[in-house]
mmCIF file of C-alpha atoms and ligand atoms in Angstrom:
data_model
loop_
_atom_site.group_PDB
_atom_site.id
_atom_site.type_symbol
_atom_site.label_atom_id
_atom_site.label_comp_id
_atom_site.label_asym_id
_atom_site.label_seq_id
_atom_site.Cartn_x
_atom_site.Cartn_y
_atom_site.Cartn_z
ATOM 1 C CA MET A 1 52.348 -19.529 5.005
ATOM 2 C CA THR A 2 50.616 -22.428 6.745
ATOM 3 C CA THR A 3 52.065 -25.823 7.320
ATOM 4 C CA THR A 4 49.629 -27.150 4.715
ATOM 5 C CA GLY A 5 51.548 -25.560 1.884
ATOM 6 C CA THR A 6 49.373 -24.884 -1.088
ATOM 7 C CA ARG A 7 46.273 -26.464 0.282
ATOM 8 C CA LEU A 8 43.718 -23.863 1.439
ATOM 9 C CA PRO A 9 42.669 -24.818 4.933
ATOM 10 C CA LEU A 10 39.007 -25.618 5.298
ATOM 11 C CA ILE A 11 36.990 -24.989 8.510
ATOM 12 C CA ALA A 12 33.675 -26.791 7.999
ATOM 13 C CA GLY A 13 30.736 -26.553 10.373
ATOM 14 C CA ASN A 14 28.419 -29.572 10.381
ATOM 15 C CA TRP A 15 25.198 -28.268 12.030
ATOM 16 C CA LYS A 16 23.514 -31.693 12.080
ATOM 17 C CA LEU A 17 19.834 -31.571 13.082
ATOM 18 C CA ASN A 18 20.047 -27.969 14.453
ATOM 19 C CA LEU A 19 18.738 -24.501 13.418
ATOM 20 C CA ASP A 20 15.668 -24.089 11.164
ATOM 21 C CA HIS A 21 15.854 -21.746 8.128
ATOM 22 C CA LEU A 22 15.075 -18.593 10.037
ATOM 23 C CA GLN A 23 17.639 -19.396 12.637
ATOM 24 C CA ALA A 24 20.065 -20.222 9.828
ATOM 25 C CA ILE A 25 19.760 -16.805 8.218
ATOM 26 C CA ALA A 26 20.384 -15.090 11.554
ATOM 27 C CA PHE A 27 23.334 -17.362 12.240
ATOM 28 C CA VAL A 28 25.131 -16.972 8.938
ATOM 29 C CA GLN A 29 24.656 -13.223 8.964
ATOM 30 C CA LYS A 30 26.137 -13.001 12.485
ATOM 31 C CA LEU A 31 28.946 -15.397 11.539
ATOM 32 C CA ALA A 32 29.843 -13.266 8.595
ATOM 33 C CA TRP A 33 29.973 -10.147 10.768
ATOM 34 C CA SER A 34 32.073 -11.889 13.306
ATOM 35 C CA LEU A 35 34.644 -13.087 10.776
ATOM 36 C CA LYS A 36 34.691 -9.634 9.158
ATOM 37 C CA ASP A 37 35.177 -7.966 12.532
ATOM 38 C CA ALA A 38 38.087 -10.226 13.177
ATOM 39 C CA ALA A 39 39.611 -9.449 9.771
ATOM 40 C CA VAL A 40 39.759 -13.100 8.756
ATOM 41 C CA ASP A 41 41.851 -13.500 5.559
ATOM 42 C CA PHE A 42 39.761 -15.607 3.233
ATOM 43 C CA ASP A 43 42.791 -16.192 1.031
ATOM 44 C CA ALA A 44 44.158 -18.162 3.961
ATOM 45 C CA VAL A 45 41.158 -20.127 5.128
ATOM 46 C CA GLU A 46 37.861 -21.258 3.658
ATOM 47 C CA VAL A 47 34.912 -21.312 6.042
ATOM 48 C CA ALA A 48 31.915 -23.458 5.135
ATOM 49 C CA VAL A 49 28.615 -24.349 6.864
ATOM 50 C CA PHE A 50 26.532 -27.465 6.438
ATOM 51 C CA PRO A 51 22.878 -26.659 7.412
ATOM 52 C CA PRO A 52 19.964 -29.088 7.205
ATOM 53 C CA PHE A 53 18.386 -29.364 3.710
ATOM 54 C CA THR A 54 15.471 -27.107 4.521
ATOM 55 C CA ASP A 55 17.851 -24.113 5.282
ATOM 56 C CA ILE A 56 19.879 -24.348 2.143
ATOM 57 C CA ARG A 57 17.764 -22.173 -0.074
ATOM 58 C CA SER A 58 17.736 -19.424 2.661
ATOM 59 C CA VAL A 59 21.472 -19.692 3.112
ATOM 60 C CA GLN A 60 21.941 -19.485 -0.685
ATOM 61 C CA THR A 61 19.810 -16.327 -0.949
ATOM 62 C CA LEU A 62 21.684 -14.640 1.938
ATOM 63 C CA VAL A 63 25.180 -15.605 0.744
ATOM 64 C CA SER A 64 24.412 -14.556 -2.851
ATOM 65 C CA ALA A 65 22.663 -11.257 -1.992
ATOM 66 C CA ASP A 66 25.253 -10.063 0.536
ATOM 67 C CA LYS A 67 28.179 -11.701 -1.326
ATOM 68 C CA LEU A 68 29.301 -13.358 1.943
ATOM 69 C CA PRO A 69 32.581 -15.154 1.767
ATOM 70 C CA ILE A 70 31.086 -18.309 3.363
ATOM 71 C CA ALA A 71 30.767 -21.620 1.438
ATOM 72 C CA TYR A 72 27.978 -24.034 2.175
ATOM 73 C CA GLY A 73 26.996 -27.647 1.504
ATOM 74 C CA ALA A 74 24.598 -30.380 2.422
ATOM 75 C CA GLN A 75 24.994 -33.034 5.142
ATOM 76 C CA ASP A 76 24.074 -35.879 2.795
ATOM 77 C CA VAL A 77 23.032 -36.652 -0.773
ATOM 78 C CA SER A 78 21.147 -39.427 -2.485
ATOM 79 C CA GLN A 79 23.077 -41.889 -4.623
ATOM 80 C CA HIS A 80 20.092 -41.653 -7.031
ATOM 81 C CA ASP A 81 19.443 -38.832 -9.513
ATOM 82 C CA THR A 82 15.686 -39.024 -9.624
ATOM 83 C CA GLY A 83 12.823 -41.429 -9.126
ATOM 84 C CA ALA A 84 10.781 -43.231 -6.524
ATOM 85 C CA TYR A 85 13.071 -42.585 -3.565
ATOM 86 C CA THR A 86 10.867 -41.045 -0.909
ATOM 87 C CA GLY A 87 12.760 -38.558 1.327
ATOM 88 C CA GLU A 88 15.863 -38.380 -0.826
ATOM 89 C CA ILE A 89 17.646 -35.352 -2.135
ATOM 90 C CA SER A 90 19.616 -35.523 -5.400
ATOM 91 C CA GLY A 91 23.059 -33.997 -6.132
ATOM 92 C CA ALA A 92 21.315 -32.087 -9.034
ATOM 93 C CA PHE A 93 19.058 -30.383 -6.566
ATOM 94 C CA LEU A 94 21.939 -29.402 -4.313
ATOM 95 C CA LYS A 95 23.952 -28.094 -7.330
ATOM 96 C CA ALA A 96 20.857 -26.007 -8.282
ATOM 97 C CA LEU A 97 21.160 -24.318 -4.769
ATOM 98 C CA GLU A 98 24.843 -23.644 -5.522
ATOM 99 C CA CYS A 99 26.058 -25.956 -2.828
ATOM 100 C CA ARG A 100 29.857 -26.424 -3.140
ATOM 101 C CA TYR A 101 30.196 -29.407 -0.800
ATOM 102 C CA VAL A 102 28.371 -32.370 0.512
ATOM 103 C CA ILE A 103 29.292 -34.496 3.495
ATOM 104 C CA ILE A 104 29.285 -38.217 2.769
ATOM 105 C CA GLY A 105 29.630 -41.199 5.043
ATOM 106 C CA HIS A 106 29.465 -39.301 8.399
ATOM 107 C CA SER A 107 29.652 -41.822 11.164
ATOM 108 C CA GLU A 108 26.056 -40.915 12.213
ATOM 109 C CA ARG A 109 24.824 -41.953 8.724
ATOM 110 C CA ARG A 110 27.027 -45.107 8.749
ATOM 111 C CA THR A 111 25.662 -46.079 12.225
ATOM 112 C CA LEU A 112 22.186 -44.694 12.411
ATOM 113 C CA HIS A 113 21.286 -45.223 8.749
ATOM 114 C CA ALA A 114 23.273 -48.329 8.149
ATOM 115 C CA GLU A 115 25.259 -46.746 5.262
ATOM 116 C CA GLY A 116 28.103 -49.117 4.384
ATOM 117 C CA ASP A 117 31.158 -48.561 2.160
ATOM 118 C CA ASP A 118 29.170 -49.381 -0.984
ATOM 119 C CA VAL A 119 26.646 -46.601 -0.267
ATOM 120 C CA VAL A 120 29.440 -44.175 0.596
ATOM 121 C CA ALA A 121 31.095 -44.968 -2.743
ATOM 122 C CA ALA A 122 27.801 -44.535 -4.665
ATOM 123 C CA LYS A 123 27.167 -41.242 -2.905
ATOM 124 C CA THR A 124 30.667 -40.100 -3.627
ATOM 125 C CA ALA A 125 30.158 -40.797 -7.336
ATOM 126 C CA ALA A 126 26.754 -39.053 -7.314
ATOM 127 C CA ALA A 127 28.287 -35.885 -5.724
ATOM 128 C CA LEU A 128 31.066 -35.788 -8.275
ATOM 129 C CA LYS A 129 28.781 -36.413 -11.083
ATOM 130 C CA HIS A 130 26.797 -33.317 -10.136
ATOM 131 C CA GLY A 131 29.831 -31.043 -9.644
ATOM 132 C CA LEU A 132 29.788 -31.137 -5.798
ATOM 133 C CA VAL A 133 32.896 -31.682 -3.826
ATOM 134 C CA PRO A 134 32.349 -34.713 -1.526
ATOM 135 C CA VAL A 135 33.622 -34.389 2.040
ATOM 136 C CA ILE A 136 34.254 -38.145 2.571
ATOM 137 C CA CYS A 137 34.176 -39.042 6.358
ATOM 138 C CA VAL A 138 36.111 -42.004 7.696
ATOM 139 C CA GLY A 139 36.993 -43.076 11.182
ATOM 140 C CA GLU A 140 37.365 -45.935 13.622
ATOM 141 C CA THR A 141 35.225 -46.714 16.723
ATOM 142 C CA ALA A 142 36.800 -47.224 20.085
ATOM 143 C CA ASP A 143 36.556 -50.968 19.621
ATOM 144 C CA ASP A 144 38.199 -50.725 16.137
ATOM 145 C CA LEU A 145 40.973 -48.724 17.742
ATOM 146 C CA GLU A 146 41.632 -51.442 20.330
ATOM 147 C CA THR A 147 41.335 -54.250 17.901
ATOM 148 C CA HIS A 148 42.946 -52.927 14.680
ATOM 149 C CA GLY A 149 44.860 -49.794 15.760
ATOM 150 C CA PRO A 150 44.044 -46.294 14.508
ATOM 151 C CA SER A 151 44.575 -46.441 10.727
ATOM 152 C CA ALA A 152 43.134 -49.788 9.497
ATOM 153 C CA VAL A 153 39.475 -48.907 9.446
ATOM 154 C CA PRO A 154 39.777 -45.376 8.029
ATOM 155 C CA VAL A 155 42.201 -46.646 5.430
ATOM 156 C CA ALA A 156 39.820 -49.418 4.357
ATOM 157 C CA GLN A 157 36.828 -47.011 4.287
ATOM 158 C CA LEU A 158 38.645 -44.439 2.201
ATOM 159 C CA THR A 159 39.992 -47.071 -0.240
ATOM 160 C CA ALA A 160 36.431 -48.300 -0.866
ATOM 161 C CA ALA A 161 35.040 -44.765 -1.232
ATOM 162 C CA LEU A 162 37.814 -43.873 -3.903
ATOM 163 C CA ALA A 163 37.558 -47.077 -5.885
ATOM 164 C CA ASP A 164 35.805 -45.573 -8.878
ATOM 165 C CA VAL A 165 36.896 -41.918 -8.471
ATOM 166 C CA ALA A 166 38.742 -40.210 -11.283
ATOM 167 C CA ALA A 167 42.327 -38.987 -10.651
ATOM 168 C CA ASP A 168 41.423 -35.239 -11.276
ATOM 169 C CA ALA A 169 38.343 -35.350 -8.982
ATOM 170 C CA ASP A 170 38.092 -32.607 -6.350
ATOM 171 C CA ILE A 171 37.557 -34.255 -3.033
ATOM 172 C CA VAL A 172 37.955 -33.559 0.714
ATOM 173 C CA VAL A 173 38.644 -36.290 3.272
ATOM 174 C CA ALA A 174 37.579 -35.901 6.957
ATOM 175 C CA TYR A 175 39.232 -38.170 9.488
ATOM 176 C CA GLU A 176 36.793 -38.387 12.371
ATOM 177 C CA PRO A 177 37.431 -40.970 15.082
ATOM 178 C CA VAL A 178 33.992 -42.100 16.148
ATOM 179 C CA TRP A 179 35.129 -42.074 19.793
ATOM 180 C CA ALA A 180 36.071 -38.432 19.476
ATOM 181 C CA ILE A 181 32.772 -37.184 17.997
ATOM 182 C CA GLY A 182 30.638 -35.238 20.501
ATOM 183 C CA SER A 183 32.574 -36.819 23.362
ATOM 184 C CA GLY A 184 34.723 -33.856 24.379
ATOM 185 C CA LYS A 185 37.631 -36.224 23.993
ATOM 186 C CA ALA A 186 39.471 -35.116 20.882
ATOM 187 C CA ALA A 187 42.356 -37.104 19.392
ATOM 188 C CA THR A 188 45.718 -35.742 20.017
ATOM 189 C CA PRO A 189 47.285 -33.695 17.201
ATOM 190 C CA GLU A 190 49.820 -36.471 16.845
ATOM 191 C CA GLN A 191 47.134 -39.193 16.501
ATOM 192 C CA ALA A 192 45.275 -37.035 13.878
ATOM 193 C CA GLU A 193 48.497 -36.464 11.964
ATOM 194 C CA GLN A 194 49.410 -40.251 11.968
ATOM 195 C CA VAL A 195 46.123 -41.281 10.376
ATOM 196 C CA ALA A 196 45.936 -38.168 8.040
ATOM 197 C CA ALA A 197 49.388 -39.088 6.729
ATOM 198 C CA ARG A 198 48.139 -42.626 6.031
ATOM 199 C CA LEU A 199 45.006 -41.326 4.310
ATOM 200 C CA ARG A 200 47.135 -39.203 2.120
ATOM 201 C CA GLU A 201 48.958 -42.297 1.019
ATOM 202 C CA VAL A 202 45.635 -43.888 0.236
ATOM 203 C CA VAL A 203 44.714 -40.922 -1.991
ATOM 204 C CA ALA A 204 48.146 -41.245 -3.706
ATOM 205 C CA GLU A 205 47.658 -44.925 -4.312
ATOM 206 C CA ALA A 206 44.052 -44.473 -5.642
ATOM 207 C CA LEU A 207 44.364 -41.100 -7.497
ATOM 208 C CA GLY A 208 48.024 -40.371 -7.877
ATOM 209 C CA ALA A 209 50.624 -38.083 -6.301
ATOM 210 C CA ASP A 210 49.169 -34.822 -7.630
ATOM 211 C CA ALA A 211 45.769 -35.527 -6.174
ATOM 212 C CA ALA A 212 47.369 -36.583 -2.924
ATOM 213 C CA ALA A 213 49.292 -33.310 -2.720
ATOM 214 C CA ALA A 214 46.175 -31.244 -3.493
ATOM 215 C CA THR A 215 43.503 -33.105 -1.286
ATOM 216 C CA ARG A 216 42.554 -31.488 1.867
ATOM 217 C CA ILE A 217 42.368 -33.821 4.837
ATOM 218 C CA LEU A 218 40.445 -32.534 7.809
ATOM 219 C CA TYR A 219 40.395 -33.750 11.362
ATOM 220 C CA GLY A 220 36.970 -33.920 13.125
ATOM 221 C CA GLY A 221 35.928 -34.862 16.646
ATOM 222 C CA SER A 222 35.533 -32.436 19.562
ATOM 223 C CA VAL A 223 37.375 -29.653 17.845
ATOM 224 C CA LYS A 224 37.246 -26.439 19.876
ATOM 225 C CA ALA A 225 38.896 -23.015 19.707
ATOM 226 C CA ASN A 226 41.306 -24.163 22.377
ATOM 227 C CA ASN A 227 42.524 -27.221 20.487
ATOM 228 C CA ILE A 228 42.456 -26.239 16.813
ATOM 229 C CA ALA A 229 45.972 -24.797 16.732
ATOM 230 C CA GLY A 230 47.549 -28.152 17.624
ATOM 231 C CA PHE A 231 45.774 -29.842 14.698
ATOM 232 C CA MET A 232 46.544 -27.146 12.201
ATOM 233 C CA ARG A 233 50.244 -27.339 13.006
ATOM 234 C CA GLN A 234 50.309 -30.876 11.635
ATOM 235 C CA PRO A 235 51.625 -31.048 8.123
ATOM 236 C CA ASN A 236 48.905 -33.463 6.853
ATOM 237 C CA VAL A 237 45.853 -31.856 8.641
ATOM 238 C CA ASP A 238 44.355 -29.122 6.416
ATOM 239 C CA GLY A 239 41.332 -28.165 8.417
ATOM 240 C CA ALA A 240 38.558 -29.323 10.606
ATOM 241 C CA LEU A 241 35.093 -30.701 10.485
ATOM 242 C CA VAL A 242 33.394 -29.183 13.523
ATOM 243 C CA GLY A 243 30.115 -30.334 15.062
ATOM 244 C CA GLY A 244 28.985 -28.975 18.339
ATOM 245 C CA ALA A 245 31.265 -26.018 18.375
ATOM 246 C CA SER A 246 30.069 -24.891 14.904
ATOM 247 C CA LEU A 247 26.730 -23.877 16.508
ATOM 248 C CA ASP A 248 28.385 -21.265 18.697
ATOM 249 C CA ILE A 249 29.274 -18.247 16.573
ATOM 250 C CA GLN A 250 32.072 -17.001 18.811
ATOM 251 C CA GLU A 251 33.649 -20.421 19.043
ATOM 252 C CA PHE A 252 33.296 -21.267 15.363
ATOM 253 C CA SER A 253 34.662 -17.837 14.467
ATOM 254 C CA ALA A 254 37.647 -18.349 16.804
ATOM 255 C CA ILE A 255 38.315 -21.833 15.302
ATOM 256 C CA SER A 256 38.277 -20.176 11.828
ATOM 257 C CA ARG A 257 40.888 -17.745 13.105
ATOM 258 C CA PHE A 258 43.301 -20.452 13.942
ATOM 259 C CA HIS A 259 46.085 -18.467 12.196
ATOM 260 C CA GLN A 260 45.951 -15.987 15.001
ATOM 261 C CA HIS A 261 46.686 -18.655 17.584
ATOM 262 C CA VAL A 262 50.266 -19.161 18.642
ATOM 263 C CA GLY A 263 52.731 -20.391 15.982
ATOM 264 C CA VAL A 264 50.297 -21.315 13.277
HETATM 265 P P1 PGA B 301 31.836 -32.696 17.224
HETATM 266 O O1 PGA B 301 31.310 -33.416 15.921
HETATM 267 O O2 PGA B 301 32.672 -31.570 16.801
HETATM 268 O O3 PGA B 301 30.652 -32.270 17.959
HETATM 269 O O4 PGA B 301 32.657 -33.735 18.026
HETATM 270 C C1 PGA B 301 32.106 -33.585 14.810
HETATM 271 C C2 PGA B 301 31.285 -34.154 13.666
HETATM 272 O O5 PGA B 301 30.421 -35.045 13.980
HETATM 273 O O6 PGA B 301 31.531 -33.912 12.503
#
């Protein structure tokens, strides 16, 4: 039994702009072998990868042909269904590739692509409309942390994202302090727990107590094999969104085996 009770922990690997479709096939195959060799119990953890769009069809074919116990999703989705939106990918297309998840509002999209809370809310609605589970990312910058403290910005971002979401919607929330992403300076487990607990209250206010009890809240930002156990011991942290370390099979496999680390 994990500290997350009935919520199935999710270890999610966000590849960002790494690995083409041929590399993706080799990677997912090796990851599956590594998890199998380590006798990972997939009733106790869900492992998901988030490759670039151009890899998804290859990953789908492999996962389905070999019946691999690995979920996958996209790193972004258009808020639009169809039409004159050059470069965009709709939720319907992702669903047709049997994606389970889609990351929404990652800080790199918010910063580099100027996606505000309105776009994040529209993309969340688009994902849900097409039967995808949105992994809604929220987090404060170092400046926000200094000015507003740790919870204010993530709470405001999640409140905005959930404004029009139905109470029975299946969502995942990822708390990713911007200062911890790719910096090697992860939040402490206590910091992650403090914000995750607040975010669970936000889910309760927006969607009700049942949704709050069922929703998985991940921590992201410099998660590694040597710090995952501390996060997973926290009652409100139900998994991790992993960037850099998700590109190293041994490391990502070790993170997915967090149960085997002391006391978890
Ligand atoms: P990181 O990235 O694990 O490399 O810090 C996390 C993320 O951006 O989701």
